[in-house]
Coordinates of C-alpha atoms and ligand atoms in Angstrom, one line a residue:
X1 CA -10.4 -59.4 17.2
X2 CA -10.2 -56.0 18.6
X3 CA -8.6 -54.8 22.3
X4 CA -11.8 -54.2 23.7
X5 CA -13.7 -57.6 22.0
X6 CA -11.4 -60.0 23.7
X7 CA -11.3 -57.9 27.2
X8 CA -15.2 -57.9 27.3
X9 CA -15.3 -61.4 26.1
X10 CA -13.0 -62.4 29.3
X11 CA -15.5 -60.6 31.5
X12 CA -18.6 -62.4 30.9
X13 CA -17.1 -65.7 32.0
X14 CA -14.4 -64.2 34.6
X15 CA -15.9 -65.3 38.1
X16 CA -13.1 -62.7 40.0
X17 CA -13.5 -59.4 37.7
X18 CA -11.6 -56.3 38.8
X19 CA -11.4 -52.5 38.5
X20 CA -10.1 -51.3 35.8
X21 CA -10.1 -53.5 33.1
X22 CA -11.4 -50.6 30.6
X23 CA -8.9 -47.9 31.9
X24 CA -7.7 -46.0 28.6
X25 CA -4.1 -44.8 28.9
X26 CA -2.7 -42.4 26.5
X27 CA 0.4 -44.1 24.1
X28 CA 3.5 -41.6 23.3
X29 CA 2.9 -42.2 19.7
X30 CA -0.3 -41.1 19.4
X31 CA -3.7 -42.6 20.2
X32 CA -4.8 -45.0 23.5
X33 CA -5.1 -48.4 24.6
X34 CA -6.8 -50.4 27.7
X35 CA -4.2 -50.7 30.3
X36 CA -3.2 -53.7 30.7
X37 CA -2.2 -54.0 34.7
X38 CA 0.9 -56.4 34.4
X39 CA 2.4 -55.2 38.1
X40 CA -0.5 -57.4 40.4
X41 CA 2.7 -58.0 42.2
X42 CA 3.5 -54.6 43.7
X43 CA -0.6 -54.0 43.9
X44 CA -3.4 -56.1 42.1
X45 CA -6.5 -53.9 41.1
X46 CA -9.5 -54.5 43.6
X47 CA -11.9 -56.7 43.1
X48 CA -14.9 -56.0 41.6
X49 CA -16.8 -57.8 44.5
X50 CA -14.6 -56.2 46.7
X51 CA -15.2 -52.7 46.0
X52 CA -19.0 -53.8 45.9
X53 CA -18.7 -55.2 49.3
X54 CA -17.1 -52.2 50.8
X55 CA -19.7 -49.3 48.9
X56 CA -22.2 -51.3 50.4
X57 CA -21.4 -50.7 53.9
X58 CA -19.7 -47.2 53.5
X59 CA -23.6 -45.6 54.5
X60 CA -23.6 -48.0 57.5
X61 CA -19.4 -46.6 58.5
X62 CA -19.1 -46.5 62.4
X63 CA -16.4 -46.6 65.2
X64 CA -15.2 -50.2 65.8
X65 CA -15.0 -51.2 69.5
X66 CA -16.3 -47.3 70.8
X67 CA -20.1 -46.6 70.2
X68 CA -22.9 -47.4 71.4
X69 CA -25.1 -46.4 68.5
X70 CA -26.5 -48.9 66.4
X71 CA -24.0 -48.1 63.4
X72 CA -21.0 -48.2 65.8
X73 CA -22.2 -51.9 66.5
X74 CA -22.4 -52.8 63.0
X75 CA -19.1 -51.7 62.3
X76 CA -17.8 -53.9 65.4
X77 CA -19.8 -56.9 64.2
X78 CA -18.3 -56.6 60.7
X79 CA -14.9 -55.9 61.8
X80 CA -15.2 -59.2 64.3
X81 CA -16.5 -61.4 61.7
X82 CA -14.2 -60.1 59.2
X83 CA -11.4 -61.8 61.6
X84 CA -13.2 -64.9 61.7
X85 CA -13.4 -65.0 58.1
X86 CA -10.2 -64.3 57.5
X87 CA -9.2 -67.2 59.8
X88 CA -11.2 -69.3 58.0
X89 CA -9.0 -68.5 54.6
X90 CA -5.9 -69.7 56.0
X91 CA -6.7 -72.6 58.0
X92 CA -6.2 -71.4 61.6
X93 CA -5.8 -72.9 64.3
X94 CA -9.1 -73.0 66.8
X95 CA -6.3 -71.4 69.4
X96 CA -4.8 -68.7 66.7
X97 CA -5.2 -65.2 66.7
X98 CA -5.4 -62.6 63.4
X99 CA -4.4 -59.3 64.3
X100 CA -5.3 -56.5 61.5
X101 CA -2.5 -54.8 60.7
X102 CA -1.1 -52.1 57.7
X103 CA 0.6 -54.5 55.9
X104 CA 3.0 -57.6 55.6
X105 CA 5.6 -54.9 56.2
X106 CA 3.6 -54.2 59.7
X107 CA 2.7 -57.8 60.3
X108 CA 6.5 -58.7 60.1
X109 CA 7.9 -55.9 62.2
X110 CA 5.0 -56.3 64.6
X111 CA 6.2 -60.2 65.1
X112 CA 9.9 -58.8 65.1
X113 CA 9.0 -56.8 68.2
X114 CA 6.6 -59.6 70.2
X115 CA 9.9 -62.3 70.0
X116 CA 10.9 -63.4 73.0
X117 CA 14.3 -61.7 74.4
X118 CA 17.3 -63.6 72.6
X119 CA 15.3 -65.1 69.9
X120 CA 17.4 -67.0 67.1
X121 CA 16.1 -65.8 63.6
X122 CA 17.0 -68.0 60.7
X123 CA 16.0 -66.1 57.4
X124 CA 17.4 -66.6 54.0
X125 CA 19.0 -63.8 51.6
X126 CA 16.9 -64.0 49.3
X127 CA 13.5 -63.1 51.4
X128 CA 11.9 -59.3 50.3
X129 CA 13.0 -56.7 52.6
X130 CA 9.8 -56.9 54.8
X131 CA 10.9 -60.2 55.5
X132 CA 14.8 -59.5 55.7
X133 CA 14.5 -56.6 57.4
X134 CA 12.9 -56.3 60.7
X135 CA 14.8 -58.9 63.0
X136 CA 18.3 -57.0 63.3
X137 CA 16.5 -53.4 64.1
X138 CA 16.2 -55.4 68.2
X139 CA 19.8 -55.9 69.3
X140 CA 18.8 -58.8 71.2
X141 CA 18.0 -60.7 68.6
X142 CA 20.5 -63.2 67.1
X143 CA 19.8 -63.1 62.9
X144 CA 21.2 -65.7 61.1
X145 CA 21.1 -65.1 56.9
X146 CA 20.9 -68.3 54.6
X147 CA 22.5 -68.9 51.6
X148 CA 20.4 -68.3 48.3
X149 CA 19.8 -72.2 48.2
X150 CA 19.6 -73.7 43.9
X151 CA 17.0 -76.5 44.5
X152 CA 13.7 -76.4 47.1
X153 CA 15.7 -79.5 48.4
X154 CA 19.0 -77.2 48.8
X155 CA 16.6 -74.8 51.4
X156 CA 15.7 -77.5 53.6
X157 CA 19.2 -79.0 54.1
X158 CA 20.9 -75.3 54.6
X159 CA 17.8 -74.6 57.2
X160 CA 18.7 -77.8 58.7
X161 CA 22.5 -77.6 58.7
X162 CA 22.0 -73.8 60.6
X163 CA 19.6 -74.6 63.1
X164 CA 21.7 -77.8 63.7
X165 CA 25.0 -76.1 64.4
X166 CA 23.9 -73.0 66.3
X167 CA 21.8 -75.8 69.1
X168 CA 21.5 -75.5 71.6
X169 CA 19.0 -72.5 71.7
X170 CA 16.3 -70.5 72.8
X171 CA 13.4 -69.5 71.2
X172 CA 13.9 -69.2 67.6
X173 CA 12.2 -68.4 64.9
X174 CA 12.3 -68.9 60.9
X175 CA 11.3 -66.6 58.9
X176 CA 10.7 -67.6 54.5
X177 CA 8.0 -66.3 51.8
X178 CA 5.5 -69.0 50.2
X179 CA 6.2 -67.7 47.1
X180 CA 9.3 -65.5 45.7
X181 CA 8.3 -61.5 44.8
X182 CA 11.3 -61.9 42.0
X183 CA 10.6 -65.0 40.3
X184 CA 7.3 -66.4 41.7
X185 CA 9.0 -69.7 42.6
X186 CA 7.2 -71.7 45.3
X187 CA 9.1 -72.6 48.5
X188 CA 8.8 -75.6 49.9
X189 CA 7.1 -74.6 53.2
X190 CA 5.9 -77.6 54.9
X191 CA 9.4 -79.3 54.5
X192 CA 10.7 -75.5 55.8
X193 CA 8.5 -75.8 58.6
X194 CA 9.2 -79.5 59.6
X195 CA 12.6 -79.0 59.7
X196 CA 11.9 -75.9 62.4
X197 CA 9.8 -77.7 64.5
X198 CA 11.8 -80.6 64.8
X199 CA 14.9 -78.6 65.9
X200 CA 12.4 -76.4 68.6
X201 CA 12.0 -73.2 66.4
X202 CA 8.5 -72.0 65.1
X203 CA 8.3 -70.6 61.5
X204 CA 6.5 -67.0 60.1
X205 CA 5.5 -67.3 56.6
X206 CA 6.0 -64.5 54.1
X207 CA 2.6 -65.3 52.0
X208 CA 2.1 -61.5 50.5
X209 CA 2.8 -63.5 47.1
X210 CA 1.9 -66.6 48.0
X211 CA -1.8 -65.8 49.5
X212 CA -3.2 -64.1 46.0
X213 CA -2.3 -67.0 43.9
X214 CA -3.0 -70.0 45.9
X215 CA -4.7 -71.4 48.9
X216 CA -2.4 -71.0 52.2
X217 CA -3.8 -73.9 55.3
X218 CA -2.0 -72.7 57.9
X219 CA -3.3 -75.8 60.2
X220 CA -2.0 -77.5 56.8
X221 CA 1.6 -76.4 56.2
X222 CA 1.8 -76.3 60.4
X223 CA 3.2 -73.3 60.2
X224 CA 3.0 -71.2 63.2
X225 CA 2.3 -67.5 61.4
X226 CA 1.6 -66.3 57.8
X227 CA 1.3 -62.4 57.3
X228 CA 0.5 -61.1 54.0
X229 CA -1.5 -57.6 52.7
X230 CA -4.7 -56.8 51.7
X231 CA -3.8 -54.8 48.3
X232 CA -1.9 -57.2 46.9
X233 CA -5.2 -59.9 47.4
X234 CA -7.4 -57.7 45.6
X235 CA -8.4 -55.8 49.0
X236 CA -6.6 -52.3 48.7
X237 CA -7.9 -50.1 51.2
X238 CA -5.1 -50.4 53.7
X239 CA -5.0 -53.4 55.8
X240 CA -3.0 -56.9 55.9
X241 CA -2.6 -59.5 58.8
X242 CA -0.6 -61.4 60.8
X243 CA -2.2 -64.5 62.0
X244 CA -0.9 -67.8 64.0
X245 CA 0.0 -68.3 67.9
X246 CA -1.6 -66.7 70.8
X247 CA 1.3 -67.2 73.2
X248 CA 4.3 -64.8 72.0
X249 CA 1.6 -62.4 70.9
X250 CA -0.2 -62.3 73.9
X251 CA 3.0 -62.2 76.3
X252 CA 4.7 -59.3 74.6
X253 CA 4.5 -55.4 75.2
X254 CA 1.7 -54.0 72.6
X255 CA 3.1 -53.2 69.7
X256 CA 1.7 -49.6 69.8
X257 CA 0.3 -48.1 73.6
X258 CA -2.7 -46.2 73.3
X259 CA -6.8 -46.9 73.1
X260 CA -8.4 -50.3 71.9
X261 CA -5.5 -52.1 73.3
X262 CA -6.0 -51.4 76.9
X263 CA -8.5 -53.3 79.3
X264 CA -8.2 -50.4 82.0
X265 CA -5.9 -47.7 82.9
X266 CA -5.4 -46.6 86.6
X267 CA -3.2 -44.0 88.6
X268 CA -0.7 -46.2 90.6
X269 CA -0.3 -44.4 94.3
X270 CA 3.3 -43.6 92.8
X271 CA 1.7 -41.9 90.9
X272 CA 2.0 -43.5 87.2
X273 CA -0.3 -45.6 85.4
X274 CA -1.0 -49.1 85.8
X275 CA -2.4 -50.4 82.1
X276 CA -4.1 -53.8 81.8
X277 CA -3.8 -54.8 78.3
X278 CA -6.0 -57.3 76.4
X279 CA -4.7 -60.2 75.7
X280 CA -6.5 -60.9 72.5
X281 CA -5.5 -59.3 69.2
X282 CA -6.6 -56.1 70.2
X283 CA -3.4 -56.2 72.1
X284 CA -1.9 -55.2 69.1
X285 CA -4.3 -53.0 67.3
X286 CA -4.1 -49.6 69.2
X287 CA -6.1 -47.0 67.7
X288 CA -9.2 -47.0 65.7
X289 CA -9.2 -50.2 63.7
X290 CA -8.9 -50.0 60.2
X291 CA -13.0 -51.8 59.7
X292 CA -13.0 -51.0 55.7
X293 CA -9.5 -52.2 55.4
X294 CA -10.7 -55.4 57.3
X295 CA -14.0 -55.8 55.5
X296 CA -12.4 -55.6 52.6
X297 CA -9.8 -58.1 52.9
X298 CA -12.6 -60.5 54.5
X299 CA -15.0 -59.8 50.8
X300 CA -11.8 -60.5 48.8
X301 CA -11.3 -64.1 50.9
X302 CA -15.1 -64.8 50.2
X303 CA -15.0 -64.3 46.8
X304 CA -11.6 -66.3 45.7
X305 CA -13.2 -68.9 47.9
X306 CA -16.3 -68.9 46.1
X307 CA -15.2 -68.9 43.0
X308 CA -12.5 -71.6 43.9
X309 CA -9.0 -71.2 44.4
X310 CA -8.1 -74.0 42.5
X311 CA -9.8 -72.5 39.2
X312 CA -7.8 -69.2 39.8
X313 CA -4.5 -71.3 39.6
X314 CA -5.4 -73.5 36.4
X315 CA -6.1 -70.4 34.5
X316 CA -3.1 -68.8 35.9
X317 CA -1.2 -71.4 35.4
X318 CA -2.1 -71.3 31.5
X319 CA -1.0 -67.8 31.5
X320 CA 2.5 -68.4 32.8
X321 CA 3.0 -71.5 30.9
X322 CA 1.6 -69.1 27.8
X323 CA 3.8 -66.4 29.0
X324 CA 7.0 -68.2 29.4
X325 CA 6.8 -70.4 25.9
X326 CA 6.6 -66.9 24.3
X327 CA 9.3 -65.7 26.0
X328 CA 11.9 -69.0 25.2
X329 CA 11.1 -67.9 21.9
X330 CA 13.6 -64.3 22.1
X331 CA 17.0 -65.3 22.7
X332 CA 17.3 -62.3 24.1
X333 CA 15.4 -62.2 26.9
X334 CA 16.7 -64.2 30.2
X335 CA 14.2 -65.3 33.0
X336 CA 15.7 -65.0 36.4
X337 CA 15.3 -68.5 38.4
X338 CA 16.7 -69.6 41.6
X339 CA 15.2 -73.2 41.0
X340 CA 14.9 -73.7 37.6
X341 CA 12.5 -74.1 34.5
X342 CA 10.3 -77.4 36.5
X343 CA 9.9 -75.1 39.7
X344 CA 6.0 -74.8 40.4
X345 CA 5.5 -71.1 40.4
X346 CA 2.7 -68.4 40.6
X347 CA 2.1 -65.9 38.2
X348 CA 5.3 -63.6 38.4
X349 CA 8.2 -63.8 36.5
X350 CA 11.2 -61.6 36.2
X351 CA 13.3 -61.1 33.6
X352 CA 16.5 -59.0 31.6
X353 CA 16.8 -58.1 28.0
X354 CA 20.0 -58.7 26.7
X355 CA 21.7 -55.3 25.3
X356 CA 19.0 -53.4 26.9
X357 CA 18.7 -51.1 30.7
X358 CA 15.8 -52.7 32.0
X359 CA 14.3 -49.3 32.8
X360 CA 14.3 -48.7 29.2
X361 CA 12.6 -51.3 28.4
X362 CA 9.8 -51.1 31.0
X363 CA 9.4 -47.4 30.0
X364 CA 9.0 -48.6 26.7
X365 CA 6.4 -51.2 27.4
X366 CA 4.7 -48.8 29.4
X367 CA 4.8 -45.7 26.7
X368 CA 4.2 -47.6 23.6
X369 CA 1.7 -50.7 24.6
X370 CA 0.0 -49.6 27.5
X371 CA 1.3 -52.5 29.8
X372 CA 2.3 -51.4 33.3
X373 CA 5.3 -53.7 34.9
X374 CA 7.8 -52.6 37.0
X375 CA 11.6 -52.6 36.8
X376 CA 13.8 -52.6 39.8
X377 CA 15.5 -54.5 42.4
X378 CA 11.9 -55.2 43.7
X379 CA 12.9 -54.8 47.6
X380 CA 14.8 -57.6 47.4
X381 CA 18.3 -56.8 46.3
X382 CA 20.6 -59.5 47.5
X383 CA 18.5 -61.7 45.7
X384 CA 17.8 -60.3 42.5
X385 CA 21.7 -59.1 42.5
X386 CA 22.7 -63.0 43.2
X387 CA 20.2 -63.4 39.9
X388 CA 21.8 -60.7 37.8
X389 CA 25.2 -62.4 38.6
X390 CA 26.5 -59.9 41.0
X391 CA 27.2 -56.0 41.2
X392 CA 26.4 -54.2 38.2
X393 CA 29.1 -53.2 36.0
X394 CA 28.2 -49.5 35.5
X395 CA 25.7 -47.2 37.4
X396 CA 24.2 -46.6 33.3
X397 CA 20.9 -44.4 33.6
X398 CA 18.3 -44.9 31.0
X399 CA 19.2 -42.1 28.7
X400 CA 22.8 -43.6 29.0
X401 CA 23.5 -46.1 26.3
X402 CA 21.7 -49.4 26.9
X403 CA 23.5 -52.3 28.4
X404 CA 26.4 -53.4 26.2
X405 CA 26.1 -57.2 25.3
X406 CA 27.7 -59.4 27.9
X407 CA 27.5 -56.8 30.3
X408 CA 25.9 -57.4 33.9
X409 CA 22.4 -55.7 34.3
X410 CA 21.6 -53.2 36.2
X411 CA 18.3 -54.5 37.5
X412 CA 15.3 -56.3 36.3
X413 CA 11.7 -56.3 34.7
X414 CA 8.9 -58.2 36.8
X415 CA 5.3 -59.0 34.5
X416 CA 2.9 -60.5 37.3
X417 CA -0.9 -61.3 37.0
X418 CA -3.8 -62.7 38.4
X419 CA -7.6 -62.8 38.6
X420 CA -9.0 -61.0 35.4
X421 CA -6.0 -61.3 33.6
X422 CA -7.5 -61.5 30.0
X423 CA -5.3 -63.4 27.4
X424 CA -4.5 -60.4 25.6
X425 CA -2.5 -58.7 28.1
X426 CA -0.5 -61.9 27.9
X427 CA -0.4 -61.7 24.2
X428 CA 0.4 -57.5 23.6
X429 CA 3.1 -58.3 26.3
X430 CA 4.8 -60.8 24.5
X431 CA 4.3 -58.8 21.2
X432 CA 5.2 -56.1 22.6
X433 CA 9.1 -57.8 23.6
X434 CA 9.9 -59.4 20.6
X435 CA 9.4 -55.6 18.9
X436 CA 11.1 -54.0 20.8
X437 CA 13.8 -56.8 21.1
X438 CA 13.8 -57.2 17.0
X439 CA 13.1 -53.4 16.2
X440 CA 14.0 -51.3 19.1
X441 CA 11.8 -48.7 21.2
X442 CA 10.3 -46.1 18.8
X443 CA 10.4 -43.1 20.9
X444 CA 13.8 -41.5 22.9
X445 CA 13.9 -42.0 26.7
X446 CA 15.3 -39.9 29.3
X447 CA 15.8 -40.4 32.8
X448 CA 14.0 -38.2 34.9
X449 CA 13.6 -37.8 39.1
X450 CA 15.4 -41.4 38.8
X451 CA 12.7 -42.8 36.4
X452 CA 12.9 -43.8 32.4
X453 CA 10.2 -41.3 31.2
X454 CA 9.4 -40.8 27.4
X455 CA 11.5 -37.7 26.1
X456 CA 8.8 -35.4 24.9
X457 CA 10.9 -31.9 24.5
X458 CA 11.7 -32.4 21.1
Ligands
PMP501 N1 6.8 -59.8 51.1 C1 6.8 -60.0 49.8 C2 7.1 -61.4 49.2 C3 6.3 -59.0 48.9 O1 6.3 -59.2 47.6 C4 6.0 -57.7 49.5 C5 5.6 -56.6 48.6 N2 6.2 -56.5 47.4 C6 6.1 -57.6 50.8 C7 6.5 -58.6 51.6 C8 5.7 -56.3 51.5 O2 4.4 -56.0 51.3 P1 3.8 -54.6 51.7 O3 4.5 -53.6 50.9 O4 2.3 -54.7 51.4 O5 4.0 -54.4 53.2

C-alpha cells in the first residue's frame, strides 16, 4: 500500500483530522514524501475543525470588551463563552475562574506572581522549565526542589516527607505536570494533590501534555489550578489558560496594568491615580484579549469532546504500545523512563541510540524519511540529564564523530503523536530506526547555527 493510500484511508474514519496530513517535504536523496508530524509535543498541527471554526468567524473579527457595534459584541459573546466552554473541559469548579493567557509558560509565571507574600513552593526537578522556573524569579518566595522520584508511589512519599518537615507554614503551593514532556509518563495527581491539601498547601497542575491526550476534571483530581496551551491542543493561534481558584487570583496586583483590567481610573487629589481593578479574570488579561486565540482553543475542546476523549486514548494507546514493541526490537535504542515499562503513559516517548549523537539521528530521520521529531534537552534538563545518567562526557557536535559506545549522550530524541496520527507514521518511524541503526545514515551531516543540517556542499 502506498504513502498516500494508507494516509487517506486514516482520514475517512479519523473523527479529529488535522492540517497537514498531505504536506510534501523534499528528501536529501532525491524525491518527496508526506511529512509525517512526529513533534505533537513541542506543537500538534491544528485541527481541522479548528481551523474551520476560526475562518468561520474571521469575517465577523471585532474588539472584545470595547465596541459597541454589532461585530464588537459578537466577538465579546464568543470570547465569554469560549471561557465557559473551556471550564466545562476541565471540570471547574462553579467558583473557578479561566483567565486567557499566552501560554502554559504565561499561565505559570502569571500564578508565580499572584502567590501570596512568603509562599512555600514544592516542585520537583524533573518538571519542564515553565514549571521549574517561574517561582525563584520572586525573592519572597521559598522554592523547595524534589528529588526525581523512581515509582508514582516514590512522588507522593518525597511530597509528603517535604511538606511534612518544612510545617509549620504559610501558604504554599505545589507545583507537578499531569503528564512528563520527556517520557509521557503519567503522574499520579490526585494522590499529588491529596497529599497537599491535607498538609494546607493547594496544588497547580502542569497539564500542557497531559490536556491533549487525556481528559483533565479539575473538580475531579481536586486540584486547585491546571494551565496548559492552546497549540499544543490542536488550537495554535496563540492562547493557553490558567484556570482554578478565584481567591489568590483575585487578591493579587494584575499581572499586567493597563486597559480591560481596570474597572475605573481616577486622579487622586495627590495627584496620582486611583485604579479599581476587576476582580474577575479580566484582572489578569490587560490588553486587547486574544478572541481567535480563545475561540480556537474553545473549537478544539468541542471537538475532542465530541468525538470522545476516551476514543482518542485507545487509539493512541495502540500507537505507543505499536511504537514501543518496535522499538524493544533494536538493542540499540534505549527509552528514557523515570517509572518504568508498566507506567501508563501518553503518546511521547524519548529515546537515545546507542553509538549515535542524537542530533544525528533526528537530522537523519528528518532528511531521509520525512519524519519531523525533535532532539534536545526538551526544556527540561535536570531531568532528561538524571535520564541520560548525568553530565555528558564530551560537548561532541553532529559533524563530530558519533557517540562512542558506552559513552553518556549528549541529549535525546522525543517521537510524540496524537489525533490523526495515521499508522504509517508509526510504521516509516520504526523503519526508519532500525536502518539507520543496522545501515547507518546515507547522507553526511554537518552542524550548522547549532543544528545537524544535511551537508549539501559536496
Ligand atoms: N509544560 C510542559 C510539560 C511542556 O511540555 C511545555 C512545552 N513543551 C510547557 C510546559 C510550556 O508550554 P509553552 O511553550 O506552550 O508555554
Amino acid at each position: 500500500m502506498s504513502v498516500s493510500a494508507v494516509a487517506t484511508d486514516t482520514a475517512v474514519c479519523d473523527p479529529l483530522p488535522v492540517l497537514g496530513r498531505d504536506v510534501l517535504v523534499p528528501l536529501v536523496t532525491g524525491g518527496q514524501i508526506d511529512y509525517a508530524a512526529l513533534d505533537y509535543a513541542a506543537s500538534a498541527p491544528a485541527l481541522q475543525r479548528v481551523w474551520d471554526d476560526v475562518a468561520a468567524y474571521a469575517p465577523y473579527y471585532g474588539s472584545v470588551h470595547r465596541g459597541a457595534g454589532y461585530l464588537s459584541q459578537l466577538s465579546t459573546d464568543l470570547f465569554e463563552n469560549s471561557r465557559a466552554t473551556v471550564a466545562e473541559f476541565l471540570g471547574c469548579r462553579a467558583d473557578d475562574q479561566v483567565v486567557f493567557t499566552r501560554s502554559t509558560t504565561d499561565s505559570l509565571n502569571l500564578l508565580a506572581a499572584v502567590l501570596p507574600p512568603g509562599t512555600r513552593v514544592f516542585v520537583f526537578e524533573t518538571e519542564h522549565h515553565a514549571s521549574l522556573l517561574p517561582w525563584e524569579r520572586r525573592a519572597d518566595l521559598a522554592v523547595t526542589y524534589l528529588d526525581a522520584p523512581r515509582t508514582p508511589g516514590q512522588a507522593v512519599d518525597i511530597l509528603e516527607r517535604a511538606l511534612t518537615e518544612r510545617e509549620p507554614y504559610g501558604p504554599a503551593l505545589v507545583c507537578v505536570t499531569g503528564a512528563s514532556n520527556v517520557t509521557g509518563e503519567l503522574w499520579p495527581v490526585r494522590e499529588l494533590a491529596a497529599a497537599a491539601h491535607a498538609h494546607g498547601a493547594r496544588i497547580v497542575l502542569d497539564a500542557a501534555q497531559l490536556a491533549p491526550h487525556h481528559p483533565v476534571d479539575l473538580a475531579e483530581l481536586d486540584a486547585d489550578w491546571v494551565a496548559f496551551s492552546g497549540h499544543k491542543l490542536y488550537a495554535p493561534f496563540g492562547a493557553g489558560v490558567l484556570a482554578g481558584r478565584a481567591d489568590w487570583l483575585r487578591d493579587a496586583e494584575p499581572y499586567l496594568a493597563g486597559g480591560g483590567a481596570s474597572r475605573s481610573v481616577t486622579r487622586r487629589p495627590d495627584g496620582g491615580v486611583a485604579v479599581d481593578w476587576h476582580t474577575t479574570a479580566a484582572r489578569h488579561e490587560a490588553g486587547s484579549p486574544n478572541v481567535i486565540g480563545a475561540y480556537a482553543i474553545a473549537s478544539a475542546c468541542k471537538a475532542l469532546t465530541e468525538a470522545g476523549l476516551e476514543n482518542l486514548v485507545a487509539r493512541e494507546q495502540a500507537l505507543i504500545a505499536r511504537l514501543r514493541a518496535g522499538l524493544a526490537e533494536v538493542p540499540e535504542v534505549k527509552v528514557l523512563s523515570l517509572f518504568g515499562d508498566d507506567a501508563p503513559r501518553v503518546g511521547v516517548l524519548s529515546f537515545v541510540v546507542e553509538g549515535w549523537n542524537s542530533s544525528h539521528f533526528a537530522a537523519a530521520l528528518s532528511a531521509e524519511y520525512g519524519i519531523g521529531v525533535r532532539d534536545g534537552l526538551f526544556c527540561a534538563h535536570p531531568l532528561v540529564r538524571t535520564l541520560l545518567g548525568g553530565e555528558p562526557d564530551s560537548p561532541a557536535e553532529c559533524g563530530a564523530p558519533d557517540a562512542a559506545p558506552g559513552e553518556k549522550p549528549l541529549n535525546a530524541i522525543r517521537v510524540s503523536f496524537g489525533a490523526g496520527t495515521p499508522d504509517e507514521h508509526v510504521e516509516r518511524f520504526l523503519r526508519a530506526v532500525g536502518e539507520l541503526v543496522r545501515d547507518g545514515a546515507r547522507w553526511n551531516y554537518r552542524t550548522e547555527g547549532g543544528r545537524c543540517v544535511p551537508d549539501t556542499s559536496a
